[in-house]
Short mmCIF file of C-alpha atoms and ligand atoms in Angstrom, two decimals:
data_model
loop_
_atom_site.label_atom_id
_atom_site.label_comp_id
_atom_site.label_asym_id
_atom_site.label_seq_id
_atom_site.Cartn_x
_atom_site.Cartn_y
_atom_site.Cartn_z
CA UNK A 3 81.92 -4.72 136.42
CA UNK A 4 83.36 -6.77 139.02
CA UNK A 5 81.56 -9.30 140.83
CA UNK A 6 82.88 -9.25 144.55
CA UNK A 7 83.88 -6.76 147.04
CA UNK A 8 87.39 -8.33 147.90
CA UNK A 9 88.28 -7.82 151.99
CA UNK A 10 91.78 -9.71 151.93
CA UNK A 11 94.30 -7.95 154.18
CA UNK A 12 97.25 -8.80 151.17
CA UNK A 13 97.50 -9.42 148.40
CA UNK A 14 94.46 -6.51 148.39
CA UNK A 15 91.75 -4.97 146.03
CA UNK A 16 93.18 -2.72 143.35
CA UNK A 17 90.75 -0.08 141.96
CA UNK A 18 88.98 -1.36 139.36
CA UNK A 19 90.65 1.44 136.54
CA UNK A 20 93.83 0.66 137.66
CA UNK A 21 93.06 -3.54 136.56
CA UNK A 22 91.52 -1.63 133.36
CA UNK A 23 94.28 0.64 132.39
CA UNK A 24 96.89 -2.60 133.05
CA UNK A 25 94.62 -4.24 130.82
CA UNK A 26 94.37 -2.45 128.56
CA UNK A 27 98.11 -1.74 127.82
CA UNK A 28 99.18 -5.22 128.37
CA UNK A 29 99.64 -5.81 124.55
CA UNK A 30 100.79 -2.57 123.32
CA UNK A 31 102.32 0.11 126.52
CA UNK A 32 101.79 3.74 124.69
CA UNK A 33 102.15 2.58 121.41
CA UNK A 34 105.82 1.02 122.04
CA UNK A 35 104.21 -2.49 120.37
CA UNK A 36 105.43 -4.54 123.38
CA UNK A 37 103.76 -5.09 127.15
CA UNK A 38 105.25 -2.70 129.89
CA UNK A 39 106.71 -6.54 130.87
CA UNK A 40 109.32 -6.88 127.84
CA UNK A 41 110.71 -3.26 128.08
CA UNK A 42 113.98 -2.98 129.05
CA UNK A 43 114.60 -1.50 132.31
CA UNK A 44 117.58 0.77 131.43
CA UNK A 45 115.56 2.46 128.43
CA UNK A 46 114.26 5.87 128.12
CA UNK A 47 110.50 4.63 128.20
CA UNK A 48 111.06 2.57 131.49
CA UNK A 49 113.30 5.29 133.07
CA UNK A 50 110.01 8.09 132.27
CA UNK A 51 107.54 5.36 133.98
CA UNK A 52 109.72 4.92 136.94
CA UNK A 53 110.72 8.51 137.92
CA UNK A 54 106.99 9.82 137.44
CA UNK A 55 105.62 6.92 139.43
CA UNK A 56 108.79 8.32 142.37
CA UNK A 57 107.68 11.87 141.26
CA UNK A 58 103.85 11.32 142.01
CA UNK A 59 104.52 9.07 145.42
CA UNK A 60 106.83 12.59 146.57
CA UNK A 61 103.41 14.76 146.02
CA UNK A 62 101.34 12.60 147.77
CA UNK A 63 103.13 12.19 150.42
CA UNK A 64 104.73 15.47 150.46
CA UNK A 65 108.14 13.69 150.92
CA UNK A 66 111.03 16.42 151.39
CA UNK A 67 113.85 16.31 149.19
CA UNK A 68 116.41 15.10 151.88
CA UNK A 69 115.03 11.83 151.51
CA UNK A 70 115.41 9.07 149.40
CA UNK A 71 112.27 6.92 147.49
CA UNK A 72 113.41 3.50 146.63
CA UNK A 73 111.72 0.92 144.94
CA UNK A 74 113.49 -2.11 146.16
CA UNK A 75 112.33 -5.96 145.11
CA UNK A 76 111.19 -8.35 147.99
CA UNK A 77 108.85 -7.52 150.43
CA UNK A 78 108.16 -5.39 154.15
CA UNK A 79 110.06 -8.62 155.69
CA UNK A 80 113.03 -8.11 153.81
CA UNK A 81 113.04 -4.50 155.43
CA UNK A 82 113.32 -5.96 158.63
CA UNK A 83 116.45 -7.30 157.60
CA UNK A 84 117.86 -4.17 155.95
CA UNK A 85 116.93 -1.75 158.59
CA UNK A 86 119.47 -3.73 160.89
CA UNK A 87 121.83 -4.78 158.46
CA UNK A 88 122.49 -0.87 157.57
CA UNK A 89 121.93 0.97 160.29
CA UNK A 90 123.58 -0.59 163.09
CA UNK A 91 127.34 0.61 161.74
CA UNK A 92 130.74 -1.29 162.21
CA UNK A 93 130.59 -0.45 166.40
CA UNK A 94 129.17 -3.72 168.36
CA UNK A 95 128.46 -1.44 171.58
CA UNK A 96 126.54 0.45 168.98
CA UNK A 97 124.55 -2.64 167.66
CA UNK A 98 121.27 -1.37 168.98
CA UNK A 99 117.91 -0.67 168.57
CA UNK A 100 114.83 -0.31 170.43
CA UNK A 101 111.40 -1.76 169.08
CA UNK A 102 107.67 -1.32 169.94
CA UNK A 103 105.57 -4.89 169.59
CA UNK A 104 102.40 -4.25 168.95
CA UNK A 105 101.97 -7.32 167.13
CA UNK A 106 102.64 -10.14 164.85
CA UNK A 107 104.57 -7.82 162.28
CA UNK A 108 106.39 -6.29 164.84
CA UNK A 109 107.04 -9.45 166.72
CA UNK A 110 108.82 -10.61 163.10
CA UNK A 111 110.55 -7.30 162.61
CA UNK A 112 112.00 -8.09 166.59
CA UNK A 113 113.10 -11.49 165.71
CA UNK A 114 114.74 -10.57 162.32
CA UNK A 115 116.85 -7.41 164.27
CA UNK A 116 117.71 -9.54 166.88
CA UNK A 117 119.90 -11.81 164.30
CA UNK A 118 121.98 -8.68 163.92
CA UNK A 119 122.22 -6.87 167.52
CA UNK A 120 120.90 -6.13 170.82
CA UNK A 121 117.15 -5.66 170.05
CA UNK A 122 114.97 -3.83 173.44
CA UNK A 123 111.10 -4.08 172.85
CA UNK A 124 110.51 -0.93 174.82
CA UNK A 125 106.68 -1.64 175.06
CA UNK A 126 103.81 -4.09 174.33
CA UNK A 127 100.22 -4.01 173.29
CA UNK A 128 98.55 -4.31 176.54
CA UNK A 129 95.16 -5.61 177.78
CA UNK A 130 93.13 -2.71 179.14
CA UNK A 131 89.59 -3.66 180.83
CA UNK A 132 89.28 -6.43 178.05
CA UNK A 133 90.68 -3.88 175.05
CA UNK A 134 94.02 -3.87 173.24
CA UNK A 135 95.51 -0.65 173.75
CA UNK A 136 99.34 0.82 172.89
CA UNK A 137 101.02 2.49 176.26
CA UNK A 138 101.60 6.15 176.01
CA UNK A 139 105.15 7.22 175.09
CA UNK A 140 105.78 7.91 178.59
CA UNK A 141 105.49 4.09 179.75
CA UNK A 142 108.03 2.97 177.35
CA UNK A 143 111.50 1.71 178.13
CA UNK A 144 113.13 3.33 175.45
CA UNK A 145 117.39 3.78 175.71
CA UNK A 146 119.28 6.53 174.77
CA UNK A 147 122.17 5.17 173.23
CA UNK A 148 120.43 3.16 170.14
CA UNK A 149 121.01 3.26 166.33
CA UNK A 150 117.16 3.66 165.73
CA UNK A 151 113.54 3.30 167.15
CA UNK A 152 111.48 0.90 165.27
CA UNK A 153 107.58 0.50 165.22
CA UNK A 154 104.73 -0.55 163.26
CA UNK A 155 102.26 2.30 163.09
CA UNK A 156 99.21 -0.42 161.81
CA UNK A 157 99.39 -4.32 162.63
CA UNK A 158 97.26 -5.47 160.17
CA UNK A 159 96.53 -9.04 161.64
CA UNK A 160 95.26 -7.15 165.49
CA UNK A 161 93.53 -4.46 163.58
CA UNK A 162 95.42 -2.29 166.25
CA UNK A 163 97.14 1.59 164.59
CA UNK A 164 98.95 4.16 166.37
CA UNK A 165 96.76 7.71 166.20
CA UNK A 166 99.90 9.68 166.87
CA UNK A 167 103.52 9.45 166.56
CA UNK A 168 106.61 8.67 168.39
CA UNK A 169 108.49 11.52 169.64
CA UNK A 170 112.55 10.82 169.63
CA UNK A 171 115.57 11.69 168.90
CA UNK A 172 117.05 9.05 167.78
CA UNK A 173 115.89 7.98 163.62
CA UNK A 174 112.29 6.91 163.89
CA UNK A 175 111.63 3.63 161.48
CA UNK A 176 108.22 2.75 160.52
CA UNK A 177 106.57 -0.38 158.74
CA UNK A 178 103.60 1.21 157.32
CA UNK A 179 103.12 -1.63 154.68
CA UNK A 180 99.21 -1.93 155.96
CA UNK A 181 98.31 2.36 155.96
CA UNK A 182 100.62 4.24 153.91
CA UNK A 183 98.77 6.55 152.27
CA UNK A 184 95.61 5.90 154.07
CA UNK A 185 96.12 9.38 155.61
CA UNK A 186 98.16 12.05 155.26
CA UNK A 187 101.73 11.80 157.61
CA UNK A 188 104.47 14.24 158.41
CA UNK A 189 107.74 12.38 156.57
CA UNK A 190 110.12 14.66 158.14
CA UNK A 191 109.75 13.18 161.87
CA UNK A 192 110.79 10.01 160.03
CA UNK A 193 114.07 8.12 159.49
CA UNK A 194 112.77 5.29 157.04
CA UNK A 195 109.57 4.61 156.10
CA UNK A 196 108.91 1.40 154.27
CA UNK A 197 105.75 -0.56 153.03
CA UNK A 198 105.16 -3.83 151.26
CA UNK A 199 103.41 -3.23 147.72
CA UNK A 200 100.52 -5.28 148.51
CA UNK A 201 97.79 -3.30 150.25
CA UNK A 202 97.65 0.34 150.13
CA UNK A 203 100.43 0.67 146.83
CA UNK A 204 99.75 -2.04 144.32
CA UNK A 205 100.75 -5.60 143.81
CA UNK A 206 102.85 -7.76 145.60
CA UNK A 207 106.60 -8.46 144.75
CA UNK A 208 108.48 -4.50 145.49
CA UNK A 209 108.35 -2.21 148.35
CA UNK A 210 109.05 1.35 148.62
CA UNK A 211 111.50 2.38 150.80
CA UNK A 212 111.49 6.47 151.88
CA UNK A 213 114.89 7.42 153.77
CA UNK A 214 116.24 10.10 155.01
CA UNK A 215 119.71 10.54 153.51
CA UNK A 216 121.71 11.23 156.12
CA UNK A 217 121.14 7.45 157.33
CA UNK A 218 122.13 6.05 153.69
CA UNK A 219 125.62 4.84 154.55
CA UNK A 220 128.44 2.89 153.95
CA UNK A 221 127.01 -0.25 154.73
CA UNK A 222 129.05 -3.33 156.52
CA UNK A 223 131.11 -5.43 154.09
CA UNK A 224 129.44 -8.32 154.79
CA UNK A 225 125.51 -6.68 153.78
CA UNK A 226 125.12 -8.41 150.26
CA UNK A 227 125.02 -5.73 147.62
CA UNK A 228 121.20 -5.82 147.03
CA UNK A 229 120.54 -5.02 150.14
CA UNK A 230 122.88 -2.40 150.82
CA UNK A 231 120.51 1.02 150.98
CA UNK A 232 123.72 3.38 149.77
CA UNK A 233 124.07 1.00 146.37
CA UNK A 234 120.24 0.94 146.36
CA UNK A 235 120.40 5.12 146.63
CA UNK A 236 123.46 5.59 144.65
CA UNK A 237 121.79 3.39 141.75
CA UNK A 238 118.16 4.83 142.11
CA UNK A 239 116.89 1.22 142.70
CA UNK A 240 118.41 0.12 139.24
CA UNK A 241 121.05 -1.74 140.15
CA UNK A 242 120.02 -4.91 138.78
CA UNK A 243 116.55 -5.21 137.37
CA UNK A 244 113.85 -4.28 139.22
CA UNK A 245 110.39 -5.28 139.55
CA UNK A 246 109.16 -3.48 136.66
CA UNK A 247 105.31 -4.65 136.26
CA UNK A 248 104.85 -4.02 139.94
CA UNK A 249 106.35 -0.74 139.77
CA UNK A 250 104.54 0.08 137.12
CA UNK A 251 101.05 -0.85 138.61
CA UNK A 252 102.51 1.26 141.68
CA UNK A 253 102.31 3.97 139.19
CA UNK A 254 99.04 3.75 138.23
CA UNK A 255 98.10 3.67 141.68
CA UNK A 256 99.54 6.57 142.55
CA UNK A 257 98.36 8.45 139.28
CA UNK A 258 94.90 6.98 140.11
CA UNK A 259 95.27 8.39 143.62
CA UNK A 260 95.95 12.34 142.36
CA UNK A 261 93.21 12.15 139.94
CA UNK A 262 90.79 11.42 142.85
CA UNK A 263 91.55 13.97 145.26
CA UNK A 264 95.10 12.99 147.15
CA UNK A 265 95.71 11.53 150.40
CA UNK A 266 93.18 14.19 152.13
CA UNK A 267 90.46 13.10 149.97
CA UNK A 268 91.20 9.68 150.91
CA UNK A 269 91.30 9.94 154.42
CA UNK A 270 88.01 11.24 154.77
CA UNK A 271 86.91 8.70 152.91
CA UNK A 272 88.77 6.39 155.15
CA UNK A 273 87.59 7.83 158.17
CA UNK A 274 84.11 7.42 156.98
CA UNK A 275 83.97 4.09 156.09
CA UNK A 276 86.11 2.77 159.05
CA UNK A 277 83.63 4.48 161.40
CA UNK A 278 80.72 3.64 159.82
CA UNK A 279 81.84 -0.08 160.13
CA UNK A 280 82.92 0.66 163.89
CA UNK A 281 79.82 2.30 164.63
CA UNK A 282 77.75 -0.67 163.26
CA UNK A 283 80.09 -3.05 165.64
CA UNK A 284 79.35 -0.70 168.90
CA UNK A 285 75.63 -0.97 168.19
CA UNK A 286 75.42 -4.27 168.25
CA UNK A 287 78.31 -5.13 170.41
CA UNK A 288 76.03 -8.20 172.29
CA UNK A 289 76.71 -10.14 169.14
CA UNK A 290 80.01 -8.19 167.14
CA UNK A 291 82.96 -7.94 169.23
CA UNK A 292 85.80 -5.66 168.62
CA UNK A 293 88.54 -5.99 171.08
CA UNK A 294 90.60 -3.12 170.35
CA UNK A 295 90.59 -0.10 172.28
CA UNK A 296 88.71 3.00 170.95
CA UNK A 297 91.86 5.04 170.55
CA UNK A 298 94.07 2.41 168.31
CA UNK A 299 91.33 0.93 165.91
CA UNK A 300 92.90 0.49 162.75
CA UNK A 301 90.99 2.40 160.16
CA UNK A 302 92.47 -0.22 157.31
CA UNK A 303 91.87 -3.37 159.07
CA UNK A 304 88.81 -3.95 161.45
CA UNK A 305 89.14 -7.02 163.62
CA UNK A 306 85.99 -8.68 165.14
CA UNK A 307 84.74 -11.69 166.77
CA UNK A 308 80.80 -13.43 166.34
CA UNK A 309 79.78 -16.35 168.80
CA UNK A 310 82.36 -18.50 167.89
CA UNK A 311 79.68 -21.68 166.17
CA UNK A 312 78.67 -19.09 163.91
CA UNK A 313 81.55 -17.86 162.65
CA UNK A 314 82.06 -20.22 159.49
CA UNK A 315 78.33 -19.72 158.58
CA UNK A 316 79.01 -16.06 158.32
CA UNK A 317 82.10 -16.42 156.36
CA UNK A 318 80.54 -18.77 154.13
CA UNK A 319 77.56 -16.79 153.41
CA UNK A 320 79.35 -13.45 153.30
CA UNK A 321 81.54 -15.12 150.14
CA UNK A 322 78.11 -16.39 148.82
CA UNK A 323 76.68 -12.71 149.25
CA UNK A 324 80.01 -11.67 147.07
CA UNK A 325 81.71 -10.01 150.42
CA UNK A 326 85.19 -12.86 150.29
CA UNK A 327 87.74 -12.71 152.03
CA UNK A 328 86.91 -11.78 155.28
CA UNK A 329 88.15 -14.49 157.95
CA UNK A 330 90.35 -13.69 160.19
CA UNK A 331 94.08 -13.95 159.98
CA UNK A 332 94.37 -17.78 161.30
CA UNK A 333 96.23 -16.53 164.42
CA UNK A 334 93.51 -14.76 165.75
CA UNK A 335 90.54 -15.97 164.18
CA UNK A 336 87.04 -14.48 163.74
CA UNK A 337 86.59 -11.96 161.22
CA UNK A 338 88.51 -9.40 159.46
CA UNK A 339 88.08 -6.68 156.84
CA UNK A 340 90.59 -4.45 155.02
CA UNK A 341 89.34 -1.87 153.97
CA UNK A 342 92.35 -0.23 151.70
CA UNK A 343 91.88 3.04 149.56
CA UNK A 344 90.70 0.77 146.27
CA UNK A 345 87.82 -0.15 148.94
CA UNK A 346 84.71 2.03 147.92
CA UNK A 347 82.27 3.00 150.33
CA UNK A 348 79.65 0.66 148.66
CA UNK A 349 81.86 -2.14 149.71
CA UNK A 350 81.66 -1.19 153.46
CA UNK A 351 77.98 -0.23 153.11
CA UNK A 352 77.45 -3.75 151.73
CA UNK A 353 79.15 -5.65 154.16
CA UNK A 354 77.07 -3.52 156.70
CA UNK A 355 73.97 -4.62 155.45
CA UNK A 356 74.86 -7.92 155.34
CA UNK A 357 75.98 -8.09 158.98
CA UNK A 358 72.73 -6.70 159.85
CA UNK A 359 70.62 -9.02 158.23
CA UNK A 360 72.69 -12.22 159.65
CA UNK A 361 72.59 -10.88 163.19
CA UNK A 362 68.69 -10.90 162.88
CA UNK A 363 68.97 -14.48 161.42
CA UNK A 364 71.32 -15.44 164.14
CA UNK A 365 71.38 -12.83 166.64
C1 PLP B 23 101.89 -7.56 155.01
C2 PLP B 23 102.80 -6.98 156.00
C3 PLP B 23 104.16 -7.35 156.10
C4 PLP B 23 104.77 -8.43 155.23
O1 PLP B 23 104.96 -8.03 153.95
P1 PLP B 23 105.67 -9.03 152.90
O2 PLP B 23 105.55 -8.22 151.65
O3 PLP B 23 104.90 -10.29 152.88
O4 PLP B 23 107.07 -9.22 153.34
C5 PLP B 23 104.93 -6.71 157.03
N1 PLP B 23 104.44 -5.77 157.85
C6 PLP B 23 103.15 -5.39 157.80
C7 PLP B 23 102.65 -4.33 158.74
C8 PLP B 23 102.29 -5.98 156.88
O5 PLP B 23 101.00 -5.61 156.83
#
């Protein structure tokens, strides 16, 4: 059994039979004598891992079969360089793209775009009688005559996530490294998704990359090769070696995923824990302070604030109490937990009943 509930935003908790099954095959994977990590990529036994790990993402997600599901090395930040680099075409009055900050991530995706073309931020996280809150669609200053819309449907450092989606014409882009798979989505009103292994998917070091093919193109000369989404397509993410452990623990996420109930099952279970833990906040909102609005709490990643002199005593006994990870990203401060799928409700019911017996220490 483990020994802590792990809240870390990313590198994240894996489910405990996913560590198990990695464990257990790290000597001998199905009876091949060698670890998953010596295979050769280009074999038959890699090449069966690899397309039932794409095979078992599609059901999940219900991805339809005009789209693309890469497996690409680097991380969510090396998307925001790719999304650019191959969608903005060989036209400079075409160069453009419109993006919605809603936070840090999206304030790095903005700067990294803006390196390639003429980047808009059509709207910003606003302060709403002392809450965070994301403008309505109608508010935003979005152009006609750009290559893509680009947002960030869960910051994971505010704790701040859309509840609904964009509605454009133009090829919607989405960096859901922080709740993909958290609940189901409708792929089709999507251009490219993308997400960073890390949180909801597996371990860090690959990212999966969901296009829509009609926007895989004959990239710019200048794109280097690796990062060129047609060579990445064309190849099926095998054009020079890929991650393989990480994209093999990817698998067994996603296999552990089906054999507990799918993305549905999951979201309820989501949805309970995140408002259990929001519910607990509200209560005793005199001493726990969320400062996001109602309508765009992150269900993954709940943000709060103590009185400020307490909030090192409370990180230091929540690690003691096996609860670690839990301060705040160090640009905001205070308190954070993630609480990913491999999260079980135990772990939020813990950290609950910690939180209630240091508020009547403290409170
Ligand atoms: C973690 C995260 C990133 C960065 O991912 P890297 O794998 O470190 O590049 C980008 N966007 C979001 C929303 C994230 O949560």
């Amino acid at each position: 059994m483990r020994k802590v509930y792990n809240f870390s935003a990313g590198p994240a908790m894996l489910p405990e039979e996913v560590l198990l099954t990695a464990q257990s095959e790290m000597l001998d994977w199905h009876g091949t004598g060698m670890s998953i990590m010596e295979l050769g990529h280009r074999g038959p036994e890699f090449k069966a891992l690899a397309d039932k790990a794409e095979h078992d993402l599609r059901e999940l997600m219900k991805i339809p079969p005009n789209y693309h599901v890469l497996f690409l090395p680097g991380g969510a930040t090396t998307q925001f360089a790719m999304v650019p680099l191959n969608l903005f075409g060989e036209d400079a009055s075409l160069q453009k793209a419109d993006y919605i900050d809603t936070g840090i991530w999206s304030k790095k995706a903005i700067a990294e775009a803006k390196r390639y073309g003429d980047v808009n931020v059509a709207a910003q996280t606003e302060l709403r009688d002392d809450y965070f809150v994301i403008p309505e669609q109608k508010q935003w200053n979005l152009r006609d005559d750009i290559r893509y819309l680009h947002y960030t449907p869960n910051e994971t450092i505010e704790g701040i996530e859309f509840n609904w989606i964009p509605d454009v014409k133009v090829p919607l882009v989405a960096d859901m490294s922080s709740m993909i798979l958290s609940r189901p989505i409708d792929v089709s009103r999507f251009g490219i998704i993308y997400a960073g292994a890390q949180k909801n998917i597996g371990q860090a070091g690959i990212t999966v990359v969901i296009i829509r093919d009609d926007l895989v193109k004959e990239p710019l000369p200048f794109v280097p090769t690796l990062y060129q989404y047609q060579v990445q397509a064309e190849n099926h993410s095998f054009y020079n070696t890929p991650p393989t452990y990480a994209w093999y623990i990817a698998g067994l996420v996603f296999d552990w995923m089906k054999r507990n109930g799918g993305v549905d099952a999951f979201y309820a279970r989501n949805k309970r824990k995140a408002s259990k833990l929001y519910a607990y906040l509200d209560k005793h909102r005199e001493f726990y302070r969320t400062k996001v609005h109602p309508d765009n709490r992150s269900m993954m990643n709940v943000v709060f604030d103590l009185p400020d002199e307490l909030t090192k005593r409370f990180l230091d006994e929540s690690t003691a109490a096996g609860l670690t990870n839990l301060r705040g990203h160090r640009t905001v401060g205070g308190v954070r937990a993630s609480i990913y799928n491999a999260m079980p409700e135990d772990g939020v019911d813990s950290l609950i009943s910690f939180m209630e017996t240091f508020v009547r220490k403290h409170g």
